[in-house]
Amino acid sequence: MSYQLTIEPLGTTIEVEEGQTVLDAVLRQGLYLPHACGHGLCGTCKVQVCDGEVDHGAANPFALMDFERDDGKTLACCATLQADTTIEADIDEEPDARVIPVRDFAATVSRIEDLTPTIKAIHLQLDKAIDFQAGQYVQVEIPGVGSRAFSIANHPADVAATKGIELNVRKLPGGAGTTWLHEQLKAGDRLRVAGPYGRFFVRESARQPMLFMAGGSGLSSPRSMIVDLLSRGCTLPITLVYGQRSREELYYDAEFRALAEQHANFTYVPALSHEPEGSDWDGYRGFVHEAAKAHFGGSFAGQKAYLCGPPPMIEACIATLMQGRLFERDIYTEKFLSAADAQATRSPLFRQV
């Protein structure tokens, strides 16, 4: 059995299978609804039900309040249709967004590498090549845990040629999914993957200098985006400010240093926040936002900024960029949200997740 879903203001009607979430149905048609956690925790995918009937599913009561339910709001990532329904969503036009339907893939683990003491590179061979924009992510189904989101770390041309994707997975304390991937997964294992997801991609039509700010395993998306840009001959100024705690955690450092040597328009600024005093590190000591402020002299006007990393890093970077005369229309973010992060209050400075 299926139902008809009409999405306003697009005026588009699609078919939704019984038990299928609104968000899944929309994304598989190559359409877009704003979303982030995908598990009913953050409230980013909140939409208005104009007509029809939905089951709210496992929507967190803090992400979808009782009064909002009474007012006809629902979370697209959890909601399933009980009748033909019309919803209204806040959808921004993005001229650089490609229409790529979400698809399912069978994946085999080809190899696993230790990038740092807490981050592994998991290489997956897909049954077919995935079409995606650099910066997007996939959902990986982890046995006994559920699906988890990971950005694709290699660039589209590489994936098209090899049908292989690289995921950089940091082991989170108490994280069932990342713990399983670090401790149980091995070469030859099979996984189910779906994608691509997300609106984190380069706004190339703007033709402006680009500033990438990344921390932790948040390097995945910027790596894909930067290598894609450089491999296609982009000549606009590109700067990567990349932060880790210590030298041993600064993965792909040699790769970015080599890219900076090869491309005059690419600048690489690594920063270490907790590198032991007295070490031979001669780069910046401090956090990502501090390194960016020092490098640009506190002025970011004219840049397009792409931020990827844990929420505290994102918040600090947003504040620094705004103080340096860069505003919301030129700042794009991808936060790594745990369940605790998703339930926390979002920054009053910024409306995007």
mmCIF file of C-alpha atoms in Angstrom:
data_model
loop_
_atom_site.group_PDB
_atom_site.id
_atom_site.type_symbol
_atom_site.label_atom_id
_atom_site.label_comp_id
_atom_site.label_asym_id
_atom_site.label_seq_id
_atom_site.Cartn_x
_atom_site.Cartn_y
_atom_site.Cartn_z
ATOM 1 C CA MET A 1 0.000 0.000 0.000
ATOM 2 C CA SER A 2 1.174 3.529 -0.701
ATOM 3 C CA TYR A 3 0.047 7.142 -0.233
ATOM 4 C CA GLN A 4 0.451 10.365 -2.188
ATOM 5 C CA LEU A 5 2.582 13.101 -0.653
ATOM 6 C CA THR A 6 2.399 16.653 -2.007
ATOM 7 C CA ILE A 7 5.292 18.942 -1.096
ATOM 8 C CA GLU A 8 4.721 22.686 -1.008
ATOM 9 C CA PRO A 9 5.934 25.170 -2.169
ATOM 10 C CA LEU A 10 7.380 22.831 -4.825
ATOM 11 C CA GLY A 11 3.929 21.647 -5.874
ATOM 12 C CA THR A 12 5.408 18.182 -6.396
ATOM 13 C CA THR A 13 3.538 14.962 -5.606
ATOM 14 C CA ILE A 14 5.368 11.689 -4.944
ATOM 15 C CA GLU A 15 4.419 8.186 -3.856
ATOM 16 C CA VAL A 16 5.313 7.053 -0.330
ATOM 17 C CA GLU A 17 5.259 3.398 0.656
ATOM 18 C CA GLU A 18 3.529 2.305 3.849
ATOM 19 C CA GLY A 19 6.030 2.545 6.705
ATOM 20 C CA GLN A 20 8.474 4.651 4.698
ATOM 21 C CA THR A 21 9.446 7.938 6.307
ATOM 22 C CA VAL A 22 8.623 11.191 4.563
ATOM 23 C CA LEU A 23 12.290 12.177 4.451
ATOM 24 C CA ASP A 24 13.413 8.886 2.917
ATOM 25 C CA ALA A 25 10.717 9.036 0.240
ATOM 26 C CA VAL A 26 11.560 12.623 -0.687
ATOM 27 C CA LEU A 27 15.323 12.069 -0.883
ATOM 28 C CA ARG A 28 14.914 8.951 -3.007
ATOM 29 C CA GLN A 29 13.081 11.086 -5.565
ATOM 30 C CA GLY A 30 16.076 13.419 -5.829
ATOM 31 C CA LEU A 31 14.226 16.151 -3.925
ATOM 32 C CA TYR A 32 15.493 17.866 -0.798
ATOM 33 C CA LEU A 33 14.162 18.648 2.645
ATOM 34 C CA PRO A 34 16.362 20.298 5.297
ATOM 35 C CA HIS A 35 17.581 17.647 7.746
ATOM 36 C CA ALA A 36 20.539 16.790 9.968
ATOM 37 C CA CYS A 37 20.529 13.932 12.497
ATOM 38 C CA GLY A 38 18.003 11.711 10.706
ATOM 39 C CA HIS A 39 16.825 10.175 13.976
ATOM 40 C CA GLY A 40 14.200 12.584 15.337
ATOM 41 C CA LEU A 41 16.573 14.319 17.729
ATOM 42 C CA CYS A 42 17.475 17.738 16.313
ATOM 43 C CA GLY A 43 14.264 19.099 14.770
ATOM 44 C CA THR A 44 15.933 20.350 11.584
ATOM 45 C CA CYS A 45 13.510 18.442 9.332
ATOM 46 C CA LYS A 46 10.360 19.926 10.922
ATOM 47 C CA VAL A 47 7.551 20.451 8.390
ATOM 48 C CA GLN A 48 3.926 21.613 8.501
ATOM 49 C CA VAL A 49 1.202 19.077 7.745
ATOM 50 C CA CYS A 50 -1.395 21.051 5.779
ATOM 51 C CA ASP A 51 -3.727 18.200 4.990
ATOM 52 C CA GLY A 52 -3.849 14.464 5.654
ATOM 53 C CA GLU A 53 -2.586 12.356 8.538
ATOM 54 C CA VAL A 54 0.834 11.242 9.771
ATOM 55 C CA ASP A 55 2.273 9.038 12.501
ATOM 56 C CA HIS A 56 5.014 11.010 14.308
ATOM 57 C CA GLY A 57 7.038 7.873 14.989
ATOM 58 C CA ALA A 58 10.041 8.147 17.308
ATOM 59 C CA ALA A 59 10.259 11.955 17.258
ATOM 60 C CA ASN A 60 11.980 13.174 20.406
ATOM 61 C CA PRO A 61 9.555 15.202 22.585
ATOM 62 C CA PHE A 62 12.138 18.006 22.849
ATOM 63 C CA ALA A 63 12.629 18.167 19.064
ATOM 64 C CA LEU A 64 8.866 18.068 18.449
ATOM 65 C CA MET A 65 6.938 19.601 21.346
ATOM 66 C CA ASP A 66 3.359 18.633 22.199
ATOM 67 C CA PHE A 67 2.037 22.043 21.160
ATOM 68 C CA GLU A 68 3.832 21.688 17.803
ATOM 69 C CA ARG A 69 2.180 18.330 17.225
ATOM 70 C CA ASP A 70 -1.156 19.955 18.022
ATOM 71 C CA ASP A 71 -0.337 22.703 15.495
ATOM 72 C CA GLY A 72 0.258 20.135 12.753
ATOM 73 C CA LYS A 73 4.053 20.022 12.804
ATOM 74 C CA THR A 74 5.982 16.777 12.324
ATOM 75 C CA LEU A 75 9.562 15.593 11.779
ATOM 76 C CA ALA A 76 10.063 14.290 8.252
ATOM 77 C CA CYS A 77 12.768 11.844 9.332
ATOM 78 C CA CYS A 78 10.345 9.992 11.631
ATOM 79 C CA ALA A 79 6.914 10.683 10.162
ATOM 80 C CA THR A 80 5.062 8.033 8.152
ATOM 81 C CA LEU A 81 1.876 8.656 6.185
ATOM 82 C CA GLN A 82 -1.501 7.341 7.284
ATOM 83 C CA ALA A 83 -3.377 8.938 4.351
ATOM 84 C CA ASP A 84 -2.697 11.082 1.281
ATOM 85 C CA THR A 85 -0.981 14.136 2.755
ATOM 86 C CA THR A 86 0.235 17.627 1.892
ATOM 87 C CA ILE A 87 3.174 19.182 3.724
ATOM 88 C CA GLU A 88 4.823 22.591 3.578
ATOM 89 C CA ALA A 89 8.580 22.850 4.048
ATOM 90 C CA ASP A 90 11.144 25.643 4.172
ATOM 91 C CA ILE A 91 13.203 24.817 1.069
ATOM 92 C CA ASP A 92 15.895 27.205 -0.134
ATOM 93 C CA GLU A 93 16.813 27.359 -3.815
ATOM 94 C CA GLU A 94 20.405 26.231 -4.374
ATOM 95 C CA PRO A 95 21.662 26.842 -7.929
ATOM 96 C CA ASP A 96 24.713 24.623 -7.354
ATOM 97 C CA ALA A 97 22.750 21.658 -5.970
ATOM 98 C CA ARG A 98 22.579 18.628 -8.230
ATOM 99 C CA VAL A 99 19.475 16.431 -8.279
ATOM 100 C CA ILE A 100 20.779 13.006 -7.234
ATOM 101 C CA PRO A 101 18.276 10.436 -5.914
ATOM 102 C CA VAL A 102 19.346 8.451 -2.847
ATOM 103 C CA ARG A 103 20.124 4.824 -3.737
ATOM 104 C CA ASP A 104 21.023 1.640 -1.848
ATOM 105 C CA PHE A 105 24.404 -0.041 -2.255
ATOM 106 C CA ALA A 106 25.970 -3.324 -1.212
ATOM 107 C CA ALA A 107 29.484 -2.690 0.093
ATOM 108 C CA THR A 108 32.458 -4.909 0.846
ATOM 109 C CA VAL A 109 35.239 -3.748 3.170
ATOM 110 C CA SER A 110 38.382 -3.744 1.037
ATOM 111 C CA ARG A 111 40.766 -2.500 3.726
ATOM 112 C CA ILE A 112 40.961 -0.620 7.037
ATOM 113 C CA GLU A 113 43.783 1.780 7.922
ATOM 114 C CA ASP A 114 44.747 3.432 11.202
ATOM 115 C CA LEU A 115 44.963 7.154 10.466
ATOM 116 C CA THR A 116 45.397 8.235 14.115
ATOM 117 C CA PRO A 117 45.002 6.490 17.483
ATOM 118 C CA THR A 118 41.253 7.254 17.332
ATOM 119 C CA ILE A 119 40.446 7.533 13.595
ATOM 120 C CA LYS A 120 40.335 4.739 11.016
ATOM 121 C CA ALA A 121 39.974 4.966 7.247
ATOM 122 C CA ILE A 122 37.422 2.383 6.156
ATOM 123 C CA HIS A 123 37.571 1.635 2.433
ATOM 124 C CA LEU A 124 34.391 0.182 0.943
ATOM 125 C CA GLN A 125 33.998 -1.345 -2.495
ATOM 126 C CA LEU A 126 30.455 -0.685 -3.751
ATOM 127 C CA ASP A 127 28.447 -2.914 -6.080
ATOM 128 C CA LYS A 128 28.007 0.120 -8.362
ATOM 129 C CA ALA A 129 29.500 3.593 -8.524
ATOM 130 C CA ILE A 130 27.770 6.240 -6.400
ATOM 131 C CA ASP A 131 27.058 9.624 -7.956
ATOM 132 C CA PHE A 132 27.555 12.453 -5.450
ATOM 133 C CA GLN A 133 28.733 16.002 -4.964
ATOM 134 C CA ALA A 134 31.993 16.378 -3.099
ATOM 135 C CA GLY A 135 31.092 17.061 0.543
ATOM 136 C CA GLN A 136 28.061 14.758 0.721
ATOM 137 C CA TYR A 137 27.733 11.727 3.002
ATOM 138 C CA VAL A 138 26.330 8.205 3.141
ATOM 139 C CA GLN A 139 24.359 6.301 5.762
ATOM 140 C CA VAL A 140 25.982 3.011 6.814
ATOM 141 C CA GLU A 141 23.814 0.277 8.343
ATOM 142 C CA ILE A 142 25.682 -1.107 11.365
ATOM 143 C CA PRO A 143 24.486 -4.547 12.548
ATOM 144 C CA GLY A 144 22.606 -4.360 15.832
ATOM 145 C CA VAL A 145 23.033 -0.586 16.052
ATOM 146 C CA GLY A 146 21.260 1.115 13.136
ATOM 147 C CA SER A 147 22.360 3.593 10.490
ATOM 148 C CA ARG A 148 25.125 6.139 11.016
ATOM 149 C CA ALA A 149 26.235 9.002 8.762
ATOM 150 C CA PHE A 150 29.798 9.333 7.429
ATOM 151 C CA SER A 151 31.134 11.784 4.856
ATOM 152 C CA ILE A 152 32.844 10.470 1.738
ATOM 153 C CA ALA A 153 36.524 11.375 2.016
ATOM 154 C CA ASN A 154 37.625 10.735 -1.584
ATOM 155 C CA HIS A 155 36.519 12.824 -4.552
ATOM 156 C CA PRO A 156 33.849 12.008 -7.181
ATOM 157 C CA ALA A 157 36.227 11.258 -10.085
ATOM 158 C CA ASP A 158 38.141 8.754 -7.954
ATOM 159 C CA VAL A 159 34.914 7.083 -6.839
ATOM 160 C CA ALA A 160 33.571 6.929 -10.398
ATOM 161 C CA ALA A 161 36.752 5.194 -11.549
ATOM 162 C CA THR A 162 37.085 2.699 -8.705
ATOM 163 C CA LYS A 163 33.549 2.253 -7.257
ATOM 164 C CA GLY A 164 35.292 2.592 -3.902
ATOM 165 C CA ILE A 165 34.588 5.100 -1.132
ATOM 166 C CA GLU A 166 36.677 6.051 1.879
ATOM 167 C CA LEU A 167 35.070 6.851 5.229
ATOM 168 C CA ASN A 168 37.049 8.368 8.119
ATOM 169 C CA VAL A 169 35.578 7.067 11.378
ATOM 170 C CA ARG A 170 36.521 8.451 14.760
ATOM 171 C CA LYS A 171 35.831 6.204 17.753
ATOM 172 C CA LEU A 172 33.516 8.137 20.070
ATOM 173 C CA PRO A 173 33.444 7.343 23.799
ATOM 174 C CA GLY A 174 30.288 5.329 24.419
ATOM 175 C CA GLY A 175 29.405 5.350 20.724
ATOM 176 C CA ALA A 176 27.982 1.938 19.863
ATOM 177 C CA GLY A 177 28.280 2.450 16.103
ATOM 178 C CA THR A 178 31.831 3.776 15.942
ATOM 179 C CA THR A 179 32.990 1.245 18.557
ATOM 180 C CA TRP A 180 31.623 -1.620 16.424
ATOM 181 C CA LEU A 181 33.307 -0.252 13.303
ATOM 182 C CA HIS A 182 36.639 0.083 15.133
ATOM 183 C CA GLU A 183 36.581 -3.181 17.058
ATOM 184 C CA GLN A 184 34.460 -5.642 15.058
ATOM 185 C CA LEU A 185 34.629 -4.690 11.371
ATOM 186 C CA LYS A 186 37.273 -6.400 9.234
ATOM 187 C CA ALA A 187 38.319 -6.647 5.600
ATOM 188 C CA GLY A 188 35.918 -8.789 3.590
ATOM 189 C CA ASP A 189 32.858 -7.926 5.694
ATOM 190 C CA ARG A 190 29.691 -6.775 3.923
ATOM 191 C CA LEU A 191 27.681 -3.672 4.774
ATOM 192 C CA ARG A 192 24.636 -1.861 3.433
ATOM 193 C CA VAL A 193 25.095 1.765 2.419
ATOM 194 C CA ALA A 194 22.631 4.417 1.224
ATOM 195 C CA GLY A 195 23.307 7.825 -0.277
ATOM 196 C CA PRO A 196 24.193 10.439 -1.188
ATOM 197 C CA TYR A 197 22.833 12.762 1.501
ATOM 198 C CA GLY A 198 23.428 16.354 2.528
ATOM 199 C CA ARG A 199 23.727 19.912 1.215
ATOM 200 C CA PHE A 200 27.366 20.425 2.115
ATOM 201 C CA PHE A 201 28.988 21.184 -1.238
ATOM 202 C CA VAL A 202 30.923 23.994 -2.895
ATOM 203 C CA ARG A 203 28.881 26.942 -4.210
ATOM 204 C CA GLU A 204 31.033 27.257 -7.319
ATOM 205 C CA SER A 205 28.733 29.684 -9.123
ATOM 206 C CA ALA A 206 29.625 32.354 -6.540
ATOM 207 C CA ARG A 207 33.194 32.539 -7.922
ATOM 208 C CA GLN A 208 34.601 33.628 -4.555
ATOM 209 C CA PRO A 209 37.708 32.590 -2.594
ATOM 210 C CA MET A 210 37.028 29.558 -0.389
ATOM 211 C CA LEU A 211 37.948 28.985 3.245
ATOM 212 C CA PHE A 212 37.630 25.466 4.652
ATOM 213 C CA MET A 213 37.789 25.028 8.439
ATOM 214 C CA ALA A 214 37.914 21.457 9.760
ATOM 215 C CA GLY A 215 38.544 19.665 13.025
ATOM 216 C CA GLY A 216 38.861 16.016 14.029
ATOM 217 C CA SER A 217 37.410 13.553 11.517
ATOM 218 C CA GLY A 218 35.578 16.540 10.012
ATOM 219 C CA LEU A 219 38.400 16.619 7.471
ATOM 220 C CA SER A 220 36.562 14.064 5.284
ATOM 221 C CA SER A 221 34.245 16.459 3.446
ATOM 222 C CA PRO A 222 36.796 19.276 2.950
ATOM 223 C CA ARG A 223 39.326 16.753 1.620
ATOM 224 C CA SER A 224 36.840 15.521 -0.985
ATOM 225 C CA MET A 225 35.821 19.071 -1.922
ATOM 226 C CA ILE A 226 39.352 20.496 -2.147
ATOM 227 C CA VAL A 227 40.840 17.599 -4.138
ATOM 228 C CA ASP A 228 37.827 17.719 -6.470
ATOM 229 C CA LEU A 229 38.272 21.455 -7.052
ATOM 230 C CA LEU A 230 42.016 21.218 -7.676
ATOM 231 C CA SER A 231 41.729 18.158 -9.922
ATOM 232 C CA ARG A 232 39.252 20.065 -12.117
ATOM 233 C CA GLY A 233 41.573 23.033 -12.499
ATOM 234 C CA CYS A 234 39.998 25.527 -10.086
ATOM 235 C CA THR A 235 42.157 28.666 -9.912
ATOM 236 C CA LEU A 236 40.291 30.547 -7.180
ATOM 237 C CA PRO A 237 42.100 30.952 -3.834
ATOM 238 C CA ILE A 238 41.454 27.962 -1.542
ATOM 239 C CA THR A 239 42.535 27.869 2.105
ATOM 240 C CA LEU A 240 42.281 24.915 4.483
ATOM 241 C CA VAL A 241 42.637 25.574 8.219
ATOM 242 C CA TYR A 242 42.720 22.152 9.855
ATOM 243 C CA GLY A 243 42.937 21.508 13.583
ATOM 244 C CA GLN A 244 43.795 18.543 15.760
ATOM 245 C CA ARG A 245 44.985 18.144 19.329
ATOM 246 C CA SER A 246 48.468 16.808 18.646
ATOM 247 C CA ARG A 247 50.906 15.839 15.868
ATOM 248 C CA GLU A 248 49.959 12.143 15.979
ATOM 249 C CA GLU A 249 46.328 13.028 15.214
ATOM 250 C CA LEU A 250 47.110 15.253 12.211
ATOM 251 C CA TYR A 251 46.267 12.793 9.473
ATOM 252 C CA TYR A 252 46.680 13.528 5.733
ATOM 253 C CA ASP A 253 49.090 16.303 6.693
ATOM 254 C CA ALA A 254 51.675 15.193 4.093
ATOM 255 C CA GLU A 255 49.003 15.033 1.387
ATOM 256 C CA PHE A 256 47.873 18.607 1.978
ATOM 257 C CA ARG A 257 51.437 19.893 2.172
ATOM 258 C CA ALA A 258 52.085 18.282 -1.210
ATOM 259 C CA LEU A 259 48.929 19.833 -2.695
ATOM 260 C CA ALA A 260 50.023 23.249 -1.436
ATOM 261 C CA GLU A 261 53.394 22.760 -3.193
ATOM 262 C CA GLN A 262 51.677 21.724 -6.444
ATOM 263 C CA HIS A 263 48.933 24.383 -6.551
ATOM 264 C CA ALA A 264 49.771 28.061 -6.063
ATOM 265 C CA ASN A 265 46.121 28.869 -5.263
ATOM 266 C CA PHE A 266 45.909 26.392 -2.357
ATOM 267 C CA THR A 267 47.080 27.330 1.153
ATOM 268 C CA TYR A 268 47.256 24.818 4.005
ATOM 269 C CA VAL A 269 47.243 25.987 7.650
ATOM 270 C CA PRO A 270 47.477 23.135 10.204
ATOM 271 C CA ALA A 271 46.888 23.962 13.873
ATOM 272 C CA LEU A 272 47.491 21.898 17.004
ATOM 273 C CA SER A 273 45.686 22.803 20.217
ATOM 274 C CA HIS A 274 47.410 20.455 22.698
ATOM 275 C CA GLU A 275 50.801 19.690 21.175
ATOM 276 C CA PRO A 276 53.342 19.141 23.999
ATOM 277 C CA GLU A 277 55.594 22.080 24.709
ATOM 278 C CA GLY A 278 59.122 21.545 23.505
ATOM 279 C CA SER A 279 58.197 19.395 20.495
ATOM 280 C CA ASP A 280 59.584 20.195 17.042
ATOM 281 C CA TRP A 281 56.166 21.442 15.810
ATOM 282 C CA ASP A 282 56.734 24.798 14.121
ATOM 283 C CA GLY A 283 53.158 25.375 12.940
ATOM 284 C CA TYR A 284 50.320 27.205 14.647
ATOM 285 C CA ARG A 285 49.514 26.276 18.250
ATOM 286 C CA GLY A 286 45.868 26.829 19.124
ATOM 287 C CA PHE A 287 42.368 26.133 17.857
ATOM 288 C CA VAL A 288 41.039 26.280 14.299
ATOM 289 C CA HIS A 289 39.199 29.585 14.729
ATOM 290 C CA GLU A 290 42.273 31.180 16.306
ATOM 291 C CA ALA A 291 44.539 29.971 13.504
ATOM 292 C CA ALA A 292 42.139 31.290 10.861
ATOM 293 C CA LYS A 293 41.923 34.671 12.583
ATOM 294 C CA ALA A 294 45.708 34.924 12.747
ATOM 295 C CA HIS A 295 46.173 33.849 9.118
ATOM 296 C CA PHE A 296 43.609 36.295 7.721
ATOM 297 C CA GLY A 297 44.378 39.125 10.130
ATOM 298 C CA GLY A 298 40.857 38.967 11.532
ATOM 299 C CA SER A 299 39.116 39.902 8.248
ATOM 300 C CA PHE A 300 37.166 37.290 6.262
ATOM 301 C CA ALA A 301 35.170 39.537 3.913
ATOM 302 C CA GLY A 302 34.785 38.129 0.406
ATOM 303 C CA GLN A 303 35.233 34.494 1.395
ATOM 304 C CA LYS A 304 32.871 31.529 1.160
ATOM 305 C CA ALA A 305 33.448 29.536 4.351
ATOM 306 C CA TYR A 306 32.825 25.807 4.771
ATOM 307 C CA LEU A 307 32.967 24.477 8.338
ATOM 308 C CA CYS A 308 33.073 20.815 9.263
ATOM 309 C CA GLY A 309 33.677 19.297 12.682
ATOM 310 C CA PRO A 310 32.281 18.906 16.200
ATOM 311 C CA PRO A 311 29.651 21.455 17.358
ATOM 312 C CA PRO A 312 31.937 23.394 19.758
ATOM 313 C CA MET A 313 34.423 23.985 16.932
ATOM 314 C CA ILE A 314 31.635 25.104 14.588
ATOM 315 C CA GLU A 315 30.253 27.558 17.158
ATOM 316 C CA ALA A 316 33.683 29.095 17.772
ATOM 317 C CA CYS A 317 34.378 29.394 14.036
ATOM 318 C CA ILE A 318 31.005 31.018 13.316
ATOM 319 C CA ALA A 319 31.585 33.634 16.013
ATOM 320 C CA THR A 320 35.080 34.385 14.705
ATOM 321 C CA LEU A 321 33.928 34.644 11.084
ATOM 322 C CA MET A 322 31.079 36.977 11.981
ATOM 323 C CA GLN A 323 33.412 39.165 14.008
ATOM 324 C CA GLY A 324 35.579 39.299 10.883
ATOM 325 C CA ARG A 325 32.718 40.619 8.703
ATOM 326 C CA LEU A 326 31.530 37.330 7.192
ATOM 327 C CA PHE A 327 27.837 36.608 7.556
ATOM 328 C CA GLU A 328 25.378 33.762 7.358
ATOM 329 C CA ARG A 329 24.813 33.840 3.611
ATOM 330 C CA ASP A 330 28.500 32.970 3.068
ATOM 331 C CA ILE A 331 28.928 30.344 5.805
ATOM 332 C CA TYR A 332 28.062 26.670 5.299
ATOM 333 C CA THR A 333 28.318 24.069 8.020
ATOM 334 C CA GLU A 334 28.321 20.360 8.593
ATOM 335 C CA LYS A 335 28.225 19.371 12.255
ATOM 336 C CA PHE A 336 28.968 15.909 13.576
ATOM 337 C CA LEU A 337 25.971 15.327 15.850
ATOM 338 C CA SER A 338 25.830 12.722 18.590
ATOM 339 C CA ALA A 339 22.520 12.129 20.333
ATOM 340 C CA ALA A 340 23.619 14.482 23.119
ATOM 341 C CA ASP A 341 24.701 17.144 20.658
ATOM 342 C CA ALA A 342 21.458 16.957 18.719
ATOM 343 C CA GLN A 343 19.381 17.598 21.833
ATOM 344 C CA ALA A 344 21.476 20.563 22.917
ATOM 345 C CA THR A 345 20.383 24.122 22.223
ATOM 346 C CA ARG A 346 21.671 25.367 18.883
ATOM 347 C CA SER A 347 23.595 28.591 18.507
ATOM 348 C CA PRO A 348 21.496 31.784 18.575
ATOM 349 C CA LEU A 349 24.025 33.173 16.093
ATOM 350 C CA PHE A 350 23.144 30.840 13.267
ATOM 351 C CA ARG A 351 20.085 29.098 11.901
ATOM 352 C CA GLN A 352 21.745 26.334 9.867
ATOM 353 C CA VAL A 353 22.935 22.976 11.141
#
